[in-house]
PDB file of C-alpha atoms in Angstrom:
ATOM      1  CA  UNK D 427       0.000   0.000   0.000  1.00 52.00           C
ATOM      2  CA  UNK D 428       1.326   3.577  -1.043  1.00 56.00           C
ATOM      3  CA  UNK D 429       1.017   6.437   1.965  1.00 88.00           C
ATOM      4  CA  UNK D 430      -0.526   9.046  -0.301  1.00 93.00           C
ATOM      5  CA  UNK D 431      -2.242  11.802   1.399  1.00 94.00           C
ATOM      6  CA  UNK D 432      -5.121  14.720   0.081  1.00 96.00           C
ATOM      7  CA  UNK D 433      -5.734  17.969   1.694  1.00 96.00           C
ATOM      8  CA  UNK D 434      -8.416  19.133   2.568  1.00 95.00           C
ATOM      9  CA  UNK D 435     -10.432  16.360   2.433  1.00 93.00           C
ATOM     10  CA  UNK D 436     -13.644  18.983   2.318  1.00 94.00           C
ATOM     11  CA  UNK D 437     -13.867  21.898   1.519  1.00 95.00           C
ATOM     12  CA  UNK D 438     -16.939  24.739   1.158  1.00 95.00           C
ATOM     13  CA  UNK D 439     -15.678  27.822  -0.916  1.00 95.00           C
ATOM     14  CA  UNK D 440     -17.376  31.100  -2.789  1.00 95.00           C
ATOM     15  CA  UNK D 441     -17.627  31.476  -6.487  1.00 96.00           C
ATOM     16  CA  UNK D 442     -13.998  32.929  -7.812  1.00 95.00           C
ATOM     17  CA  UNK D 443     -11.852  31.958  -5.446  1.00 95.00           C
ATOM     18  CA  UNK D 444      -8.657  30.640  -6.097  1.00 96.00           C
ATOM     19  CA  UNK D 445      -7.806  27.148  -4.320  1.00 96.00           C
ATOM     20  CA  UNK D 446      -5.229  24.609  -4.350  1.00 97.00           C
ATOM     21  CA  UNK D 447      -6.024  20.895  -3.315  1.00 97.00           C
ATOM     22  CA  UNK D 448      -3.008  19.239  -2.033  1.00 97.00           C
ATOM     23  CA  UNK D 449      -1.782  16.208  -2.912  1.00 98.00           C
ATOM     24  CA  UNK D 450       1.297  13.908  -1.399  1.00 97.00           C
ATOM     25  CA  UNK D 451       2.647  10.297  -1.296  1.00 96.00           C
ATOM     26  CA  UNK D 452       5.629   9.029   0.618  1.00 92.00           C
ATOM     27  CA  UNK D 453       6.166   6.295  -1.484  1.00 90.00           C
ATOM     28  CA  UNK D 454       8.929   8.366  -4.191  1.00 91.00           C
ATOM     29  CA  UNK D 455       6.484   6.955  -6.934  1.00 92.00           C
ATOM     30  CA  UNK D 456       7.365   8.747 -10.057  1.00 91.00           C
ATOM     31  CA  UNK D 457       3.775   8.434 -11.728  1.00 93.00           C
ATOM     32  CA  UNK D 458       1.024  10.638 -10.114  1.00 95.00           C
ATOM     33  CA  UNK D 459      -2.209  11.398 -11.167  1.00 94.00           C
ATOM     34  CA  UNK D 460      -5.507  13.704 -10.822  1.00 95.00           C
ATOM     35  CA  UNK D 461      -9.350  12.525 -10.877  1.00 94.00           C
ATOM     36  CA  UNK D 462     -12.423  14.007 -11.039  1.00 94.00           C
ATOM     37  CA  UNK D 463     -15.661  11.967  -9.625  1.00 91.00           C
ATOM     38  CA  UNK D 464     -19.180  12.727  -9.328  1.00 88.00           C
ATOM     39  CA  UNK D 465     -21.051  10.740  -6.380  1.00 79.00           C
ATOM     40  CA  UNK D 466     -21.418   7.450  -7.128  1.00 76.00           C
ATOM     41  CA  UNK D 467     -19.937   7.666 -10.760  1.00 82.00           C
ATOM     42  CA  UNK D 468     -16.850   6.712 -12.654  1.00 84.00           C
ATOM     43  CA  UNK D 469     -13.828   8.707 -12.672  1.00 89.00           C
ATOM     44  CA  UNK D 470     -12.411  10.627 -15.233  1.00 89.00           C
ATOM     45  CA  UNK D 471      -8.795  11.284 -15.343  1.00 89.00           C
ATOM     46  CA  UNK D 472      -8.077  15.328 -15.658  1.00 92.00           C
ATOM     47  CA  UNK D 473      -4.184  15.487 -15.353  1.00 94.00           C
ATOM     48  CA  UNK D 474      -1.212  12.996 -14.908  1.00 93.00           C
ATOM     49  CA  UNK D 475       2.759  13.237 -14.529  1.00 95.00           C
ATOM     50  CA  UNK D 476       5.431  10.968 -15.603  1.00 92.00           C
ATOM     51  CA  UNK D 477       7.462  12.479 -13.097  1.00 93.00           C
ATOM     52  CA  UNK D 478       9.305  15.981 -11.697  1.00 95.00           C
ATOM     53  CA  UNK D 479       8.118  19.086 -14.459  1.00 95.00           C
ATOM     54  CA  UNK D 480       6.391  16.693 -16.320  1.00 94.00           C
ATOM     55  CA  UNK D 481       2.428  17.421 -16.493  1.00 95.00           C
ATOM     56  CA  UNK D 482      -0.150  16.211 -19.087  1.00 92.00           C
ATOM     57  CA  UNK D 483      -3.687  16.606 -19.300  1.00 91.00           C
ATOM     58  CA  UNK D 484      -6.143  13.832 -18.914  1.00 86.00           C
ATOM     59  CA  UNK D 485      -9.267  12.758 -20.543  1.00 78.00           C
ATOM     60  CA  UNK D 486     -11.923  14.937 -18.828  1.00 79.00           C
ATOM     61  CA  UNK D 487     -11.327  18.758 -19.792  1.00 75.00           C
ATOM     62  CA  UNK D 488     -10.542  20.577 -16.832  1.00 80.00           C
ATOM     63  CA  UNK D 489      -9.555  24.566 -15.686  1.00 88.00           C
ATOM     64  CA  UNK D 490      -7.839  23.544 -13.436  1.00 92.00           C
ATOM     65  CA  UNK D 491      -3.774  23.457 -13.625  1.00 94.00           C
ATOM     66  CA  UNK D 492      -1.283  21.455 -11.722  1.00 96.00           C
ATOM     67  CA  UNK D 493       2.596  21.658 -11.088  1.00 96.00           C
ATOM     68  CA  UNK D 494       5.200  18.437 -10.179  1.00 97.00           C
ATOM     69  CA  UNK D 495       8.184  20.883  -8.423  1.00 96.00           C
ATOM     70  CA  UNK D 496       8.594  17.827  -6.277  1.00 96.00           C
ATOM     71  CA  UNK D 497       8.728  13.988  -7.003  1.00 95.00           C
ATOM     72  CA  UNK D 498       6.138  13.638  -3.689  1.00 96.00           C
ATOM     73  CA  UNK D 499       3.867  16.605  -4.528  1.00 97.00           C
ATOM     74  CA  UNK D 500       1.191  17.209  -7.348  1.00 97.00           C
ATOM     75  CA  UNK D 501      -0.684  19.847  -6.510  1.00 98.00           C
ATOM     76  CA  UNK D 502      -4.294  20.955  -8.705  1.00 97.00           C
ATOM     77  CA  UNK D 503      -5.135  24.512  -8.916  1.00 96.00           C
ATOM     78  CA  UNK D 504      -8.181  26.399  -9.677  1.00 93.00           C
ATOM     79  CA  UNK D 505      -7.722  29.836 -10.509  1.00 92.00           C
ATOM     80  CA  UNK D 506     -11.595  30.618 -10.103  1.00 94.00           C
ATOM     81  CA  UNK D 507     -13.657  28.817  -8.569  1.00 94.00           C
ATOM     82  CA  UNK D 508     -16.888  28.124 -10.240  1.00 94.00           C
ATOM     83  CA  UNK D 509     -20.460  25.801  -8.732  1.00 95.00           C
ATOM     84  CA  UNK D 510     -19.907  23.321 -12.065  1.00 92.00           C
ATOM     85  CA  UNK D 511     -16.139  22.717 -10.085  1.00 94.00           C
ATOM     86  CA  UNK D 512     -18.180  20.956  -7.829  1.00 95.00           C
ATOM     87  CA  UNK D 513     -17.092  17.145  -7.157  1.00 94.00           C
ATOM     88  CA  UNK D 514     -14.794  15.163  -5.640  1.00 94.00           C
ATOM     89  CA  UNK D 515     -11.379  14.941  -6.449  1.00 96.00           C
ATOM     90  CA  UNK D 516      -9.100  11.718  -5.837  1.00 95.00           C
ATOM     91  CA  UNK D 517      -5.410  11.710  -6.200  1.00 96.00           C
ATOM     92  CA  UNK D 518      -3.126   8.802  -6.998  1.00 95.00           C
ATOM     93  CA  UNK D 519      -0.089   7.499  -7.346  1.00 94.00           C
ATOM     94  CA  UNK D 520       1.535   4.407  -9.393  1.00 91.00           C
ATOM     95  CA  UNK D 521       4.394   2.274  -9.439  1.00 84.00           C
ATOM     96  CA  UNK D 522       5.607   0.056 -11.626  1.00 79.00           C
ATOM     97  CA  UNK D 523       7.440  -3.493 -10.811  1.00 75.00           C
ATOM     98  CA  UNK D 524       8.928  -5.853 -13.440  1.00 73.00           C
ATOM     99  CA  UNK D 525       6.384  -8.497 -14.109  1.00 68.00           C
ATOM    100  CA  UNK D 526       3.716  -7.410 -12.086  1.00 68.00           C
ATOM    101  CA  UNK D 527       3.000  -3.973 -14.699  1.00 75.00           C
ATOM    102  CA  UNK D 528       1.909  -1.138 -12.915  1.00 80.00           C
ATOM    103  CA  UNK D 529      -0.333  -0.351  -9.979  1.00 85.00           C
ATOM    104  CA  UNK D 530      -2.278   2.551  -8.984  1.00 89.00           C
ATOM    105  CA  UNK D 531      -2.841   3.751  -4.920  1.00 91.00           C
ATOM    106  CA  UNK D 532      -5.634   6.666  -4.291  1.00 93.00           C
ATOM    107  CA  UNK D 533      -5.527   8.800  -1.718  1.00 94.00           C
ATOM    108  CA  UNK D 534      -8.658   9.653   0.295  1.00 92.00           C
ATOM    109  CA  UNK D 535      -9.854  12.530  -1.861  1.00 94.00           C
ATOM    110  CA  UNK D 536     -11.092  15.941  -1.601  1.00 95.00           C
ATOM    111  CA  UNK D 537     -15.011  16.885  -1.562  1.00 94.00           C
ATOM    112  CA  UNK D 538     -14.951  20.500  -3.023  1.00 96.00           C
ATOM    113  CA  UNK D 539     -18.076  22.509  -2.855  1.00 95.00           C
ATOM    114  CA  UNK D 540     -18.226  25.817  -4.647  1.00 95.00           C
ATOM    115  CA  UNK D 541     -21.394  28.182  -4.018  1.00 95.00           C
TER     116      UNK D 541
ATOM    117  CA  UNK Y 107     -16.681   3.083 -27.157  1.00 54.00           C
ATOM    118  CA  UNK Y 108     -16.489   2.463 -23.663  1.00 62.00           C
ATOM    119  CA  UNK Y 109     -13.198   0.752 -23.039  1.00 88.00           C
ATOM    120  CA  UNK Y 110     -14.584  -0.643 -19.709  1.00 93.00           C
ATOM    121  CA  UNK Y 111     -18.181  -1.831 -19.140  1.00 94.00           C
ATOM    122  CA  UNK Y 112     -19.979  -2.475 -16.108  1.00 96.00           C
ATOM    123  CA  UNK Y 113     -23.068  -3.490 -17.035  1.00 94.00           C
ATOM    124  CA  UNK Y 114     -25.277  -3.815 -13.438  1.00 95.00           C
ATOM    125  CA  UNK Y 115     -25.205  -0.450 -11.837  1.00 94.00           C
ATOM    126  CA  UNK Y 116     -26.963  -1.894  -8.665  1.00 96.00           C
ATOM    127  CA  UNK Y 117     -26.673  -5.382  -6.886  1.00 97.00           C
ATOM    128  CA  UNK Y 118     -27.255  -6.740  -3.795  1.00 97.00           C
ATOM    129  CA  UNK Y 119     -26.617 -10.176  -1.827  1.00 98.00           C
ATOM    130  CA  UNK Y 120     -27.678 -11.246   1.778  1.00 97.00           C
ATOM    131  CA  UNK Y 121     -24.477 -11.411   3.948  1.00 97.00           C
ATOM    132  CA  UNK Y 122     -22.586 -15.044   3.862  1.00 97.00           C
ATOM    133  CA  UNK Y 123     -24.058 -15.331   0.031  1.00 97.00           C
ATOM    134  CA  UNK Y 124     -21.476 -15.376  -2.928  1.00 98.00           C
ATOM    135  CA  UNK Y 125     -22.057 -12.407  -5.740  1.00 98.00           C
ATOM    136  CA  UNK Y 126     -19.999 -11.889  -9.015  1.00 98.00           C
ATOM    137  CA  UNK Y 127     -19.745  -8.751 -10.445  1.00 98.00           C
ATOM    138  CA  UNK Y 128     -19.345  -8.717 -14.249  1.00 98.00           C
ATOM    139  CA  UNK Y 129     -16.726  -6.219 -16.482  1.00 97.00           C
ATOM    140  CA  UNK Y 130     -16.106  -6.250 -20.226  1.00 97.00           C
ATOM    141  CA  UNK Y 131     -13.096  -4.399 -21.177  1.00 95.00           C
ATOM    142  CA  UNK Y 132     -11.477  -3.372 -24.865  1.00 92.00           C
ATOM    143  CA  UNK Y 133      -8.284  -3.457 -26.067  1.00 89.00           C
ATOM    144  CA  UNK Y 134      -5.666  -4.276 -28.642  1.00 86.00           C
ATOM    145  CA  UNK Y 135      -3.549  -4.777 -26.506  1.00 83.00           C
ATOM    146  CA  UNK Y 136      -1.837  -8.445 -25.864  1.00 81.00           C
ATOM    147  CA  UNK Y 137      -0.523  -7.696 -22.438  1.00 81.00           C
ATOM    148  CA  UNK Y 138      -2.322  -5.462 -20.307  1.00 87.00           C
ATOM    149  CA  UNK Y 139      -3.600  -5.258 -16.904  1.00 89.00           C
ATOM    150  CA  UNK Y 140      -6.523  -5.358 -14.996  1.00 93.00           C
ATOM    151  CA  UNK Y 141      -8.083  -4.100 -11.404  1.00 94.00           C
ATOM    152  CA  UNK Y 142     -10.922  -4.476  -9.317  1.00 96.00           C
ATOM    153  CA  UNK Y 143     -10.891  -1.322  -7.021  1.00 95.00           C
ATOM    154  CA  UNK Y 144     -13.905  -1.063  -4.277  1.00 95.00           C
ATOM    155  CA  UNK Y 145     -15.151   2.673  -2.925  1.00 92.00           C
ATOM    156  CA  UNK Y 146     -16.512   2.179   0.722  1.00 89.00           C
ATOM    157  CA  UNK Y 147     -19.502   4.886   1.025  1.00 84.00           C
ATOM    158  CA  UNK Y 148     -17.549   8.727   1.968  1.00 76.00           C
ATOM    159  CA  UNK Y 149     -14.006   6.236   2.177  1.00 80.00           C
ATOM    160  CA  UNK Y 150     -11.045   5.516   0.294  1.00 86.00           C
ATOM    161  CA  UNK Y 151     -10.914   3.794  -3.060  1.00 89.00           C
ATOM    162  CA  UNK Y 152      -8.740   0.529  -2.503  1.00 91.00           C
ATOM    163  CA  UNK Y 153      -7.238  -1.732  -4.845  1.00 92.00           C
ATOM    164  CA  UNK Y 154      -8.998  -5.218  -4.229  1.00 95.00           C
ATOM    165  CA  UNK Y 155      -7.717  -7.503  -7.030  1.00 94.00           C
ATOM    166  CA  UNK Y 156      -5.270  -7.539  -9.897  1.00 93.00           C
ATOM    167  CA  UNK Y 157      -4.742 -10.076 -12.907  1.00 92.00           C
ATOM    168  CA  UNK Y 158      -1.270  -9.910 -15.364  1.00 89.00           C
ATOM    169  CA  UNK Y 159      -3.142 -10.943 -18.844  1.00 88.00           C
ATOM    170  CA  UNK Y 160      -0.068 -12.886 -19.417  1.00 86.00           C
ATOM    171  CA  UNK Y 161      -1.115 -15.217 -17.079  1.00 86.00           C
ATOM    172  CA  UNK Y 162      -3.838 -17.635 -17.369  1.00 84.00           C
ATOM    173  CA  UNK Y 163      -4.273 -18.527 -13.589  1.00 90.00           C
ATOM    174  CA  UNK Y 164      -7.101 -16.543 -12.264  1.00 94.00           C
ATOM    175  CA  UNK Y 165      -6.555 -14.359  -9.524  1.00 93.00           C
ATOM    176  CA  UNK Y 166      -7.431 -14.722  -5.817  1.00 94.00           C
ATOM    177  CA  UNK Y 167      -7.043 -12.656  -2.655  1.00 92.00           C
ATOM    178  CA  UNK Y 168      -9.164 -14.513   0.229  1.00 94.00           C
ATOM    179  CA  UNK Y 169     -12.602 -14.068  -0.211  1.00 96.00           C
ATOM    180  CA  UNK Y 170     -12.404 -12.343  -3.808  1.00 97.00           C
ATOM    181  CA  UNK Y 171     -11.448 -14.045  -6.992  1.00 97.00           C
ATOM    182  CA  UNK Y 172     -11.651 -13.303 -10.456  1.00 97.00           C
ATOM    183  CA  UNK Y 173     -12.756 -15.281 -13.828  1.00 97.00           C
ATOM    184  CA  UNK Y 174     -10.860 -13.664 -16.527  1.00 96.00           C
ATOM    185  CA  UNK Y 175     -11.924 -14.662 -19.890  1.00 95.00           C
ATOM    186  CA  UNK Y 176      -9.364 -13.091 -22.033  1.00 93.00           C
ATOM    187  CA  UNK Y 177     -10.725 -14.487 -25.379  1.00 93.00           C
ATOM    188  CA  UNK Y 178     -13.716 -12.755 -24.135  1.00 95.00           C
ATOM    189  CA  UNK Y 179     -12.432  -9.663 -22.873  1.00 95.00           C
ATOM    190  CA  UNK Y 180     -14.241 -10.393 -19.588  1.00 96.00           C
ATOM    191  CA  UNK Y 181     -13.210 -10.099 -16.053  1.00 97.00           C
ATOM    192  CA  UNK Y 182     -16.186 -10.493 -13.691  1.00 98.00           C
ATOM    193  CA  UNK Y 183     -15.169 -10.159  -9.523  1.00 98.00           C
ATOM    194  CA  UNK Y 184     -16.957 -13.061  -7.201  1.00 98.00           C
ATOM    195  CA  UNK Y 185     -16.983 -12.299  -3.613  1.00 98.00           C
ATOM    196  CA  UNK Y 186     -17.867 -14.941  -1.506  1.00 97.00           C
ATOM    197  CA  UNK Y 187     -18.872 -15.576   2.337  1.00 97.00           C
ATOM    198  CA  UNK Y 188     -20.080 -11.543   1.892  1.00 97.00           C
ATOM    199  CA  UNK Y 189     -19.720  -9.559   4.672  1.00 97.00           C
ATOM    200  CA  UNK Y 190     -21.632  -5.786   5.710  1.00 96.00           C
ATOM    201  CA  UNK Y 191     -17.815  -4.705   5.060  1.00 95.00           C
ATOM    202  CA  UNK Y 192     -18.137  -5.504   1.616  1.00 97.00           C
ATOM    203  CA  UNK Y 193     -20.831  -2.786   0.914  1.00 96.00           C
ATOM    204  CA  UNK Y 194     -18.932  -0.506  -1.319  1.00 96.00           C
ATOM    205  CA  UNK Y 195     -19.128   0.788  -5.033  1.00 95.00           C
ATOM    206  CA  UNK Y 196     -16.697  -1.449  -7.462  1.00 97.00           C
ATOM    207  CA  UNK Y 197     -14.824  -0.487  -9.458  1.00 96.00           C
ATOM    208  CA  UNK Y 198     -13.748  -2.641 -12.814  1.00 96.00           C
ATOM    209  CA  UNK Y 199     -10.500  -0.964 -14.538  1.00 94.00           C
ATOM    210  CA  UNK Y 200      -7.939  -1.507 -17.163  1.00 92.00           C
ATOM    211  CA  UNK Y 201      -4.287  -0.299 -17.604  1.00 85.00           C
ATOM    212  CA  UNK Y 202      -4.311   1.411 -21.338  1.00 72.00           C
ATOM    213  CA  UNK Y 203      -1.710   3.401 -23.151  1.00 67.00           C
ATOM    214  CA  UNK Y 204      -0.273   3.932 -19.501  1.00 68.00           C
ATOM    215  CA  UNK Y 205      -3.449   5.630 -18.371  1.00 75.00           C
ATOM    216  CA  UNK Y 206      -5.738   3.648 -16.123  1.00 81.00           C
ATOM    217  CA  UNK Y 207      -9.460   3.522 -18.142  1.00 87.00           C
ATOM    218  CA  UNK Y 208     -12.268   2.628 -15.315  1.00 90.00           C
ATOM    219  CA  UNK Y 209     -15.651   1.523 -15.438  1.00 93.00           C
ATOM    220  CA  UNK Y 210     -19.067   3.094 -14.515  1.00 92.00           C
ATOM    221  CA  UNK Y 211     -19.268   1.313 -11.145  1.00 94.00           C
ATOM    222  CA  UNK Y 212     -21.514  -1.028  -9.606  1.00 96.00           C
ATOM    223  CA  UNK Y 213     -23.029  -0.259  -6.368  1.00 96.00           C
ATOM    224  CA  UNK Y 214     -23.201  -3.405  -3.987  1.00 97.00           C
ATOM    225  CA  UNK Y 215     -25.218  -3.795  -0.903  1.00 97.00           C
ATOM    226  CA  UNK Y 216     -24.544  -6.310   1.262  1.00 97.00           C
ATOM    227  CA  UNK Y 217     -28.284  -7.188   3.296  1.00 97.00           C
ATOM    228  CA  UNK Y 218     -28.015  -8.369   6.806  1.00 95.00           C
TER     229      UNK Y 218
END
């Protein structure tokens, strides 16, 4: 199991303000990634990075920017908040051993609400 | 096209029953992986299962198993002696391209 670690884990905010969720994992994983999920629905990947200053967007169009400074922090932006931003947002991590492929952890997620 | 599919969105099964939970997956792919991830209610998503497609035996992790039908592109999850634990929404997923692809979810209730 990976340590990977998501704060806040809620969080209640006005329309147009600017927040950062936090993401972390302990594990030196090089792979890290950024989900959005409705309640009780699939996720949709919105950005992933191979590793330090590498980001890539996901699937799922998103406004929302993240950085990779740091091999153990991938932290998502929003510059504005806006009520459609509303959702929760899991985190993960992956590694990758020979012959067993590659494996991703989650981290307990963040439940944004924007009014 | 859906690259995963979860085709029962609901299912329930009294506690101590056994319940298999189907998935249908795409690729072109000849070695890939697979996952069975389970989503407790306001809790962390978990990885429950895991099966190489390079190898033929199915896999098993106590009570959960798998039946993966490669030939079939199927990989249904049976959970047996179910516990009130195992109440959770399931997620079937598949390692693509290096991007993990999951599917819809089904929601299981386990029934005292």
């Amino acid at each position: 199991e990976a340590d990977i670690y998501q704060t806040p884990r809620y969080l209640v905010i006005g329309t147009g303000k600017k927040i950062t969720l936090e993401c972390s994992q302990t594990m030196g994983h090089d792979k890290m990634y950024w989900y959005q999920q409705d309640p009780g629905m699939e996720l949709h990947l919105i950005h992933y990075s191979y590793g330090v200053n590498s980001t890539e967007k996901g699937d799922l169009s998103s406004e929302s920017t993240v950085s990779r400074i740091r091999t153990e922090h991938f932290p998502l932006t929003l510059e504005s908040a806006r009520p459609s931003h509303t959702s929760q947002y899991l985190c993960a991590s992956s590694e990758y051993r020979s012959g067993m492929g590659e494996t991703q952890y989650f981290g307990p997620g963040t439940r944004l609400l924007v009014l | 096209a859906q690259t995963v599919t979860q085709s029962q969105p609901e299912m329930s099964v009294q506690e101590a029953e056994t319940v298999t939970l189907s998935c249908t997956y795409d690729t072109s792919e000849n070695n890939y992986y697979l996952f069975w991830y389970k989503q407790p209610p306001s809790r962390q998503m978990i990885l429950v299962i895991r099966q190489e497609a390079y190898k033929q035996q199915n896999a098993t992790e106590n009570r959960f198993s798998v039946n993966f039908q490669k030939a079939a592109k199927s990989f249904s999850l049976k959970i047996s002696d179910s516990q009130l634990g195992d109440t959770a929404m399931y997620f079937c997923a598949l390692i693509r391209a290096n991007n993990l692809f999951f599917g819809t979810g089904t929601r299981l209730t386990v029934i005292p």
